[in-house]
Tab-separated table of C-alpha atoms in Angstrom:
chain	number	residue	atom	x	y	z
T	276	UNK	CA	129.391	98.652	149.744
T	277	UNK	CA	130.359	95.677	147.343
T	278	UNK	CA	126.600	94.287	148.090
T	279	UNK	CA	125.403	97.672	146.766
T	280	UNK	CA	127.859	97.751	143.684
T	281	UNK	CA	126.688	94.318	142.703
T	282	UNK	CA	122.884	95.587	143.094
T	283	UNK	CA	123.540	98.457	140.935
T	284	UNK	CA	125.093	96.550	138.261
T	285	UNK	CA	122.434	94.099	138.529
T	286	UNK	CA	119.914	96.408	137.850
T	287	UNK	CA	122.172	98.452	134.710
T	288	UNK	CA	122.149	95.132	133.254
T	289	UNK	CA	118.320	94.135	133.789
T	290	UNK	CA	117.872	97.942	132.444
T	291	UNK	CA	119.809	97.586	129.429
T	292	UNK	CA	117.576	94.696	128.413
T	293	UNK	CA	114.674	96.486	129.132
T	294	UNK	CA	112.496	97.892	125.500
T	295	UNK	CA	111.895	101.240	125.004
T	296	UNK	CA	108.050	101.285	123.285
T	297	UNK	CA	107.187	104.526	121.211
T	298	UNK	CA	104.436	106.132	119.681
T	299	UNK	CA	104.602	106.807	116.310
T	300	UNK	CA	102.232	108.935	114.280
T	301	UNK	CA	101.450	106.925	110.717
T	302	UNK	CA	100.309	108.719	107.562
T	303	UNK	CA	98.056	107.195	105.250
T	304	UNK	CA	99.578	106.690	101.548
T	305	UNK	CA	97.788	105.238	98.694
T	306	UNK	CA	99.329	103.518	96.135
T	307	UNK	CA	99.357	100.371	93.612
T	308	UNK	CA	102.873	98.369	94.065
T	309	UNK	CA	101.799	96.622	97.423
T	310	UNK	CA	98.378	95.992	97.739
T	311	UNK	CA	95.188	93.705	97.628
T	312	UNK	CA	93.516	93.356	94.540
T	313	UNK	CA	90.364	92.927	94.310
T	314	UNK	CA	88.016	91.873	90.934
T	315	UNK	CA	85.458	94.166	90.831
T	316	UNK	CA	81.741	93.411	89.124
T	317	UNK	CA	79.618	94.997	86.860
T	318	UNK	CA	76.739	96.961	88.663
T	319	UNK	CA	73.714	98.969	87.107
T	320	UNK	CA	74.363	102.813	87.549
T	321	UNK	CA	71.326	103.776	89.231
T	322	UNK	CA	71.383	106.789	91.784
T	323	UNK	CA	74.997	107.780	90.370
T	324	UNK	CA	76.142	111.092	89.356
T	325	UNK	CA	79.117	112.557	86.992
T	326	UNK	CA	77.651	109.680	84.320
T	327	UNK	CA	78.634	110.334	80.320
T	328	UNK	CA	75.381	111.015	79.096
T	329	UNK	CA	75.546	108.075	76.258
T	330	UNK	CA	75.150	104.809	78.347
T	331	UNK	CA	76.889	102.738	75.997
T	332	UNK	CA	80.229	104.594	76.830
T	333	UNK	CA	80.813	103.624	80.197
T	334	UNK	CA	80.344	100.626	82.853
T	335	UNK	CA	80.370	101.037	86.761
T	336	UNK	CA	82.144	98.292	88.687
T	337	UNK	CA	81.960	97.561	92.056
T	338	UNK	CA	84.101	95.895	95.102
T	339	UNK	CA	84.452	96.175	98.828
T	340	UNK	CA	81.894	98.856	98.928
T	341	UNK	CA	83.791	100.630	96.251
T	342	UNK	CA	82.475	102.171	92.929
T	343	UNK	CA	84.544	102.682	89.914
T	344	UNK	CA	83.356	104.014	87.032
T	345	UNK	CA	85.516	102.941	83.320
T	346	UNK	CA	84.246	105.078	80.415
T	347	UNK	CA	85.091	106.199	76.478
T	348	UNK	CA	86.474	109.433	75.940
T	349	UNK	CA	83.576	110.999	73.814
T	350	UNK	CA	85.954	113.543	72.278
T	351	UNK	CA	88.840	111.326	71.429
T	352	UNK	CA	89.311	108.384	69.819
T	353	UNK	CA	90.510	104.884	72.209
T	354	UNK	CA	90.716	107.422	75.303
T	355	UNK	CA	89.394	106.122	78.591
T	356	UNK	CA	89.274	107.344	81.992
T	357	UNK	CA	88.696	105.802	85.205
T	358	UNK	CA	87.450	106.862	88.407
T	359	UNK	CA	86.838	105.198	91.601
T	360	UNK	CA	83.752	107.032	94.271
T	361	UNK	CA	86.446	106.958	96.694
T	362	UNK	CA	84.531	109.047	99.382
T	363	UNK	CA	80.941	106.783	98.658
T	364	UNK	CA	78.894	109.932	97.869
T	365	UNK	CA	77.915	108.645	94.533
T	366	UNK	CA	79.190	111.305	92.538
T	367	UNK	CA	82.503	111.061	90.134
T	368	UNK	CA	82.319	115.070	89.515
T	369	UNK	CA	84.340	115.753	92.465
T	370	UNK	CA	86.691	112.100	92.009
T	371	UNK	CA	89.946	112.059	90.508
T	372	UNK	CA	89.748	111.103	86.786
T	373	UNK	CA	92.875	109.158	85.203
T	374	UNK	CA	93.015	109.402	81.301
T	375	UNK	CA	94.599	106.903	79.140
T	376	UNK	CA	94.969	105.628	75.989
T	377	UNK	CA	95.014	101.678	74.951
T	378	UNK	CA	98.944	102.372	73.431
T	379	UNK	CA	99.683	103.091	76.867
T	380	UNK	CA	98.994	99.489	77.713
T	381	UNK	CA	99.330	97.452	74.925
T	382	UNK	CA	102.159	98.796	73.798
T	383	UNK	CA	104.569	100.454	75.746
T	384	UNK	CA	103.173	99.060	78.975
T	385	UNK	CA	103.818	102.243	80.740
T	386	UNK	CA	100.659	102.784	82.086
T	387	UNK	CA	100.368	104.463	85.508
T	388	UNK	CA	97.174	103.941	87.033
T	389	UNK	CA	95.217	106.859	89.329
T	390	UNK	CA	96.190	106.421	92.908
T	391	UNK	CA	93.375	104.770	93.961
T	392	UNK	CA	93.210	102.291	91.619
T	393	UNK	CA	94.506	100.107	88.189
T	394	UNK	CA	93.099	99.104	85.347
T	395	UNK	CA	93.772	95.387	84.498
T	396	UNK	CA	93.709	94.161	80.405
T	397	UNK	CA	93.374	90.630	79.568
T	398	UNK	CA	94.913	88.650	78.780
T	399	UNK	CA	98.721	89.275	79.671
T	400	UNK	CA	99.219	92.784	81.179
T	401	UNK	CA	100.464	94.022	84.467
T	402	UNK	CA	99.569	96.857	85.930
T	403	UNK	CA	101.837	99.559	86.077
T	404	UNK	CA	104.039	97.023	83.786
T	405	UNK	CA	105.320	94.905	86.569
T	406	UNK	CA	104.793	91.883	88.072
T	407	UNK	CA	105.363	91.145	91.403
T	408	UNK	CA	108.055	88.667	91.701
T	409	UNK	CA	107.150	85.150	90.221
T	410	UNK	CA	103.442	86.312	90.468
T	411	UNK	CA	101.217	86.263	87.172
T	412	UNK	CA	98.599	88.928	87.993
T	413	UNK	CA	96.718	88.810	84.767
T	414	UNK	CA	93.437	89.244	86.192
T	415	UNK	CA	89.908	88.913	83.690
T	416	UNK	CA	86.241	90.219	84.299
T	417	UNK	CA	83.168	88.033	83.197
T	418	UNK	CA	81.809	91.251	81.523
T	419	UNK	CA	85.056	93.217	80.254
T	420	UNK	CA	84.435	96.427	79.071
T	421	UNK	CA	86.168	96.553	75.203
T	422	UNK	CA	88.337	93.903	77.107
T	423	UNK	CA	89.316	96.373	80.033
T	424	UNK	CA	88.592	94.795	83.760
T	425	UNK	CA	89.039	97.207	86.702
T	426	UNK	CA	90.309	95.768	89.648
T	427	UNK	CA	90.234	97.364	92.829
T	428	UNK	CA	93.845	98.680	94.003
T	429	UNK	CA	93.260	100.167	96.849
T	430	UNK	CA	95.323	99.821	100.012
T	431	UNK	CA	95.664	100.850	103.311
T	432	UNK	CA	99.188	101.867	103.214
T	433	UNK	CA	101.158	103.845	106.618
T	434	UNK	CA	104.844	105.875	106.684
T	435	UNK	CA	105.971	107.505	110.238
T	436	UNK	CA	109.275	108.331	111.259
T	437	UNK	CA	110.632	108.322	114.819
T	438	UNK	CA	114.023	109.558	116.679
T	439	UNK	CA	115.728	107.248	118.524
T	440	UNK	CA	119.414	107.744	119.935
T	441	UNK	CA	120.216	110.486	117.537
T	442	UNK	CA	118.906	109.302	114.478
T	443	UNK	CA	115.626	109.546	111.825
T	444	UNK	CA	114.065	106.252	111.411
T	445	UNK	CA	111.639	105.549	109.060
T	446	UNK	CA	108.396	102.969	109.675
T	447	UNK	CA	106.047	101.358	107.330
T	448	UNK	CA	103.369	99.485	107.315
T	449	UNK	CA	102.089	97.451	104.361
T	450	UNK	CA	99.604	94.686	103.264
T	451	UNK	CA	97.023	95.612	105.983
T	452	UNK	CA	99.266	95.753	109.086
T	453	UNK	CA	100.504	92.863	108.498
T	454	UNK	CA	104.124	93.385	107.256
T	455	UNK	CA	106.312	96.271	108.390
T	456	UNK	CA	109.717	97.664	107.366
T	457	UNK	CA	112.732	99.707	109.095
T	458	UNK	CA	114.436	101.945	106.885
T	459	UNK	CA	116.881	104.699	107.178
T	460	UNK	CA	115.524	106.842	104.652
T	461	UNK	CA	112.117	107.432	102.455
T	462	UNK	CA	110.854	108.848	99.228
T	463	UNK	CA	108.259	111.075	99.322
T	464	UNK	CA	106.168	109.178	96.699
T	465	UNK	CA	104.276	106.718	97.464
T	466	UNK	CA	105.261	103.976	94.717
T	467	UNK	CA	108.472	104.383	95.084
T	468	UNK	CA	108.379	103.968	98.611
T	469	UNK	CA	106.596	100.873	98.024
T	470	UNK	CA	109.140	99.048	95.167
T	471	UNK	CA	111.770	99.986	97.500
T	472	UNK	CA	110.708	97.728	100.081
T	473	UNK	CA	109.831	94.978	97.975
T	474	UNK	CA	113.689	95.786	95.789
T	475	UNK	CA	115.070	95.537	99.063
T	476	UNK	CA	113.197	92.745	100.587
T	477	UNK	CA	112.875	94.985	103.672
T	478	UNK	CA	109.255	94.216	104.439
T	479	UNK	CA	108.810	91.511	107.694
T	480	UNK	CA	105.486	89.952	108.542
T	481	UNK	CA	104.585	92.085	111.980
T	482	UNK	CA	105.494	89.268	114.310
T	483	UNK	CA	108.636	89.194	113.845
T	484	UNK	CA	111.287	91.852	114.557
T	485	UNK	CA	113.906	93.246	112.976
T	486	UNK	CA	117.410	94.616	113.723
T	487	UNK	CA	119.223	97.526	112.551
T	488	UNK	CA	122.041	99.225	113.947
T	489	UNK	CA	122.524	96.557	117.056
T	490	UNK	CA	118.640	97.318	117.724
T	491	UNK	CA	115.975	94.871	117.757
T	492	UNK	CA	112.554	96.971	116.238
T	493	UNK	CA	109.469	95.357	117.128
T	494	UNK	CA	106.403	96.684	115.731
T	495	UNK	CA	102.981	96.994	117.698
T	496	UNK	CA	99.562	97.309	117.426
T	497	UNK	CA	98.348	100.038	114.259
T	498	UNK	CA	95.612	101.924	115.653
T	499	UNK	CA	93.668	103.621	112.948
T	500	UNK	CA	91.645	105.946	115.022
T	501	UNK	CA	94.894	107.808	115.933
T	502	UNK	CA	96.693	106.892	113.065
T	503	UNK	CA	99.706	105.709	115.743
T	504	UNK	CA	101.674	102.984	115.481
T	505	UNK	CA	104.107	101.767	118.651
T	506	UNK	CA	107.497	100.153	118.077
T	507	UNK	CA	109.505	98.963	121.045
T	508	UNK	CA	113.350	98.838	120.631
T	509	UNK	CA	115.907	96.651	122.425
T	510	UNK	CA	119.751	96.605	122.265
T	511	UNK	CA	120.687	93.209	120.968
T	512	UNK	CA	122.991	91.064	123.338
T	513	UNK	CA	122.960	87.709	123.980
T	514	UNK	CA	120.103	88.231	126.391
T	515	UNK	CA	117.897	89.994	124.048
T	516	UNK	CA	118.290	88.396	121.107
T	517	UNK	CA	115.359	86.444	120.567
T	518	UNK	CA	114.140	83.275	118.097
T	519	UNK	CA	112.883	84.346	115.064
T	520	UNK	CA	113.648	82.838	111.889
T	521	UNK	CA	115.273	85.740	110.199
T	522	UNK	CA	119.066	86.570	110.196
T	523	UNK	CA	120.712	88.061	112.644
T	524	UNK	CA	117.836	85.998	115.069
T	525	UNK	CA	118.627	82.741	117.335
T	526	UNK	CA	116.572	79.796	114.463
T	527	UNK	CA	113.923	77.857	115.835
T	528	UNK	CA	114.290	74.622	117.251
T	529	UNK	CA	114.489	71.610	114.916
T	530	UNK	CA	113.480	68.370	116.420
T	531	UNK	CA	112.351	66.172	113.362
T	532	UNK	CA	113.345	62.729	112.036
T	533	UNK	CA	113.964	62.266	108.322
T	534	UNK	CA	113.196	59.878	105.980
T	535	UNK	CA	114.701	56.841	107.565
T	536	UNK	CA	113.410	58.282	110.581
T	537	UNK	CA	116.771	58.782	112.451
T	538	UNK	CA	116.753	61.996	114.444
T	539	UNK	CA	117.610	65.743	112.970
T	540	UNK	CA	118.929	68.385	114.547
T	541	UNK	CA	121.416	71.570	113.720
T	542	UNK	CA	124.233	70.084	115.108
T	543	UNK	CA	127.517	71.667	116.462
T	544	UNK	CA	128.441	73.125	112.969
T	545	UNK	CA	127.318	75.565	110.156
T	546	UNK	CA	123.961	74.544	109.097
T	547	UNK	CA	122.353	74.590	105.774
T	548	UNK	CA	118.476	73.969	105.377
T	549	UNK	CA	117.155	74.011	101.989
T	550	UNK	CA	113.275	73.925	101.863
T	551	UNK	CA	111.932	72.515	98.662
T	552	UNK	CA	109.430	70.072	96.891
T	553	UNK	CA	108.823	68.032	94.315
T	554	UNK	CA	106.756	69.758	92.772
T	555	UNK	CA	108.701	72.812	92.904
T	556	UNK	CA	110.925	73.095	89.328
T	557	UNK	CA	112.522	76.192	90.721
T	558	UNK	CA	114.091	74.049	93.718
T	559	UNK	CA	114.590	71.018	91.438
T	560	UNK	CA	116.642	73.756	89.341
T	561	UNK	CA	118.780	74.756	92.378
T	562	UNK	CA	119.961	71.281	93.209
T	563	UNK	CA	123.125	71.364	90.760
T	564	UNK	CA	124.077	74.086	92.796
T	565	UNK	CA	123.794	72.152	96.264
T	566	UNK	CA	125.615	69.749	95.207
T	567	UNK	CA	128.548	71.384	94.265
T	568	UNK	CA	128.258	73.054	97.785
T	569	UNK	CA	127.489	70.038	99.164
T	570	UNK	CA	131.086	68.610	97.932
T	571	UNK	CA	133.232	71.545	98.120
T	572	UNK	CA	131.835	72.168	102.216
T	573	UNK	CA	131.939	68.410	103.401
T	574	UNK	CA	132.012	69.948	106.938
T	575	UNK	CA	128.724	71.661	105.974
T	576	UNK	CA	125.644	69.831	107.541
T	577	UNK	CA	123.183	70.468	104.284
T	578	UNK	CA	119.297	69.394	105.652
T	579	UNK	CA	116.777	69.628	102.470
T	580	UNK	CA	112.946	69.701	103.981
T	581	UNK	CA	110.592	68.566	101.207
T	582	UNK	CA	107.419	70.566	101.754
T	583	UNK	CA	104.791	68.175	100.023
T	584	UNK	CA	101.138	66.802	100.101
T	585	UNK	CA	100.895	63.299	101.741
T	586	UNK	CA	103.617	60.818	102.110
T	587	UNK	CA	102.397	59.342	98.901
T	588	UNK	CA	104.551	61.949	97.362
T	589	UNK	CA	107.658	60.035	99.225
T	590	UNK	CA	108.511	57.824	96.476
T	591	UNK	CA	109.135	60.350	94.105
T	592	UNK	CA	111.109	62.500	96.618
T	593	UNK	CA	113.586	59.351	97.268
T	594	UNK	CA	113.543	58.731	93.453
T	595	UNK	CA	114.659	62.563	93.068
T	596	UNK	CA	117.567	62.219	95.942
T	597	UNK	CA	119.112	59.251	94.377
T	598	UNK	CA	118.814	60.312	90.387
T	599	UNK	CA	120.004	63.937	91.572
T	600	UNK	CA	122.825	62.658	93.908
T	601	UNK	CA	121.593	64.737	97.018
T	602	UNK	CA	124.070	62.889	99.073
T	603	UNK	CA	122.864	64.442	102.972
T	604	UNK	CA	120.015	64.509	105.519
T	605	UNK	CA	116.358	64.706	104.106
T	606	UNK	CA	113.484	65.549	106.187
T	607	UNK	CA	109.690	65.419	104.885
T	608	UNK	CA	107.165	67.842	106.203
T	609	UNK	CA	103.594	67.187	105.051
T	610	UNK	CA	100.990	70.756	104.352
T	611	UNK	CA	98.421	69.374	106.696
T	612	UNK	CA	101.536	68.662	109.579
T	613	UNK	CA	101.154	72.330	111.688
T	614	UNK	CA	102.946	72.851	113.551
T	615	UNK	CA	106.158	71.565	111.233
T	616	UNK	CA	109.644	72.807	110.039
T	617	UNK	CA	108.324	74.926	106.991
T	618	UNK	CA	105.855	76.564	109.335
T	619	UNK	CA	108.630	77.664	111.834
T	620	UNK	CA	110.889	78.618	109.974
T	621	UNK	CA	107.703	81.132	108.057
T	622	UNK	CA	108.888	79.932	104.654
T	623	UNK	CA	105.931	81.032	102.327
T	624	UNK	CA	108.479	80.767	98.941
T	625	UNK	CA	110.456	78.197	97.792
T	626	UNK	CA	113.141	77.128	97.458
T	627	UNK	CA	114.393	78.862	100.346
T	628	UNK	CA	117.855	78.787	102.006
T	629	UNK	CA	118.560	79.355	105.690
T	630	UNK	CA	122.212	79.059	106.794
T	631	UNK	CA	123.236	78.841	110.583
T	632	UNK	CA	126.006	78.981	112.142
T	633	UNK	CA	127.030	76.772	115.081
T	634	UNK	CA	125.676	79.100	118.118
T	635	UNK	CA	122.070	78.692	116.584
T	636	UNK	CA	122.161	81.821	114.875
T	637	UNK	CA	120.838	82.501	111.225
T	638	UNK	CA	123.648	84.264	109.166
T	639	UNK	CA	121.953	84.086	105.827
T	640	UNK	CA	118.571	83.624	104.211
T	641	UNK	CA	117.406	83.929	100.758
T	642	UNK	CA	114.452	82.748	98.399
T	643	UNK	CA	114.709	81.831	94.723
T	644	UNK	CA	116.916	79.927	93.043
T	645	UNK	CA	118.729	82.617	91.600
T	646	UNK	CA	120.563	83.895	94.765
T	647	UNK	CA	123.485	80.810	95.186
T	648	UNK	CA	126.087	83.888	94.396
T	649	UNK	CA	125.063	85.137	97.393
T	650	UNK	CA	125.109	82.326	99.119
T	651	UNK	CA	128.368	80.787	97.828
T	652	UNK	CA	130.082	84.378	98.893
T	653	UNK	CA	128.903	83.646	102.310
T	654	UNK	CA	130.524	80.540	102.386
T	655	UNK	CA	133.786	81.521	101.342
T	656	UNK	CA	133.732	84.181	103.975
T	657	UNK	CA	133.012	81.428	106.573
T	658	UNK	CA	135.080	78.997	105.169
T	659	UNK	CA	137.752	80.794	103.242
T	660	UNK	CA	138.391	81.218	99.859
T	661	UNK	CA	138.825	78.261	98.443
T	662	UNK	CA	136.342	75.479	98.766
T	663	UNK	CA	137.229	72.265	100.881
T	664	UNK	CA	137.618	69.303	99.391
């Protein structure tokens, strides 16, 4: 009988660990926040329908197999419209058409481009007004149209929803499958949808998971056909909870040397890594702030990873450390070095902060050099209120 309990726990346990993998029907949205741009050229209009009948009033682009057509409002003065042959039958009669005037852009940048695509104006405009974080998007055409370039917004954007233990989630995909997002909730339009998750920073590059309410959310292969999605969801335990570089996740191994080429590793403590370069004035910015962490946690094990070119670049770090007074460990990770450090870790922006805590587990990561409030509250929780000296 006790051989038989022990089985049957055995297998509640093994159970327990075991995903659950749904299928989740995806609805196409189409809209401009998140997307691929894509120049589009100038192409003659032959075969085309829906044309203004004055040639000199309109231009028809052309990118990824899609048409757009930019023309002059005949009837009023500096109106435009734009189109884009979304279903490829060469006709813009039966295509939306988006009206606009040239105060909409220059001026009160509050231009809202048709859903299936933006118009871009050199030199310095964004579309829809904003720029994606730290991103100039100005965007010019060899052959701009009264100085209008179209550009090619279109995206293959997916929402579902799924029930899972009593509760609505909500699944995205975004950036052509390759990023995902978990949320508890949606708008119904599709922009808004789409600044949420980049507001939030909710979206997460498809191979690696993400947990919500003690579940680990992995998200599976899109298939467009069915428009279906599958997510497989795990309770998080110590068993479950895998390595990915993402809080709430076990970090990555780090097995490096730096700079004097004595060994690095996380050691027994909380962890800070701080991934930077040189060449970076945004993490050359943040360093004030690491070194007042760096002396108010002394028990804090601070590891800066300089992402640069070659190790010609090595004087300049070590010039940096010593004129800066970045008194802890320094490791060097060179672009062409894959796998290395930056790579595992999936840092993409810098400077970017990754705190760990002494089980190997990441309890805080954040990009820019305008989050240390963040980080500094995280500190204090860990460490108290007042800063060691």
């Amino acid at each position: 009988m006790f051989l038989v309990f022990c089985m049957l726990n055995a297998f509640t346990a093994i159970k327990a660990q075991t995903a659950d993998t749904l299928s989740v029907g995806m609805e196409l949205r189409l809209q401009n926040t998140i997307t691929l741009t894509f120049s589009m050229y100038p192409i003659s209009n032959d075969g085309y329908k829906g044309l203004p009948t004055d040639t000199a009033s309109f231009r028809l682009y052309k990118q990824n197999e899609y048409v757009c057509l930019l023309a002059r409002d005949d009837n009023r003065k500096d109106w435009y419209c734009c189109a884009f042959d979304m279903d490829k039958d060469k006709d813009f009669l039966n295509d939306y058409h988006y009206y606009f005037t040239r105060n909409q852009i220059y001026e009160k940048r509050t231009f809202v481009p048709q859903r299936y695509g933006g118009i871009w104006v050199a030199p310095d405009i964004y579309p829809n007004g904003i720029a994606k974080r730290g991103e100039s998007l100005v965007r010019t055409s060899s052959e701009p149209f009264d100085e209008l370039a179209p550009a090619l917004l279109f995206h293959t954007f997916f929402v579902g929803s799924f029930d899972y233990r009593g509760k609505t989630y909500y699944v995205s995909s975004a950036d052509y499958k390759t990023k995902f997002a978990i949320t508890d909730s949606i708008p119904a339009n599709s922009d808004d949808i789409a600044r949420m998750l980049l507001d939030k920073g909710l979206l997460r590059e498809v191979d690696f998971p993400i947990i919500r309410d003690s579940l680990i959310f992995k998200y599976h292969d899109m298939n467009f056909s069915r428009q279906q999605c599958k997510i497989s969801i795990t309770p998080v335990n110590d068993e479950t909870l895998p390595i990915s570089p993402y809080e709430g996740f076990r970090a990555p191994d780090i097995s490096v040397k730096d700079i004097d080429g004595k060994p690095v590793s996380l050691g027994k403590g909380y962890t800070l890594l701080d991934f930077w370069g040189t060449w970076c004035n945004p993490c050359i910015a943040l360093v004030p702030e690491l070194v007042k962490i760096h002396k108010s946690y002394p028990s804090l094990n601070l590891v800066s990873i300089a992402f640069e070119n070659s190790m010609d670049d090595l004087p300049k770090l070590k010039q940096l450390i010593k004129q800066k007074d970045m008194d802890w460990t320094h490791v060097c990770q060179l672009r062409k070095d894959i796998p290395n450090v930056v790579s595992s870790f999936n840092v993409t922006s810098f400077p970017t902060t990754i705190l760990i805590d002494s089980s190997g587990k990441i309890l805080y990561r954040a990009s820019g050099n305008d989050k240390t409030d963040s980080l500094k509250a995280k500190l204090r929780e860990i460490y108290g209120k007042k800063p060691q000296r």
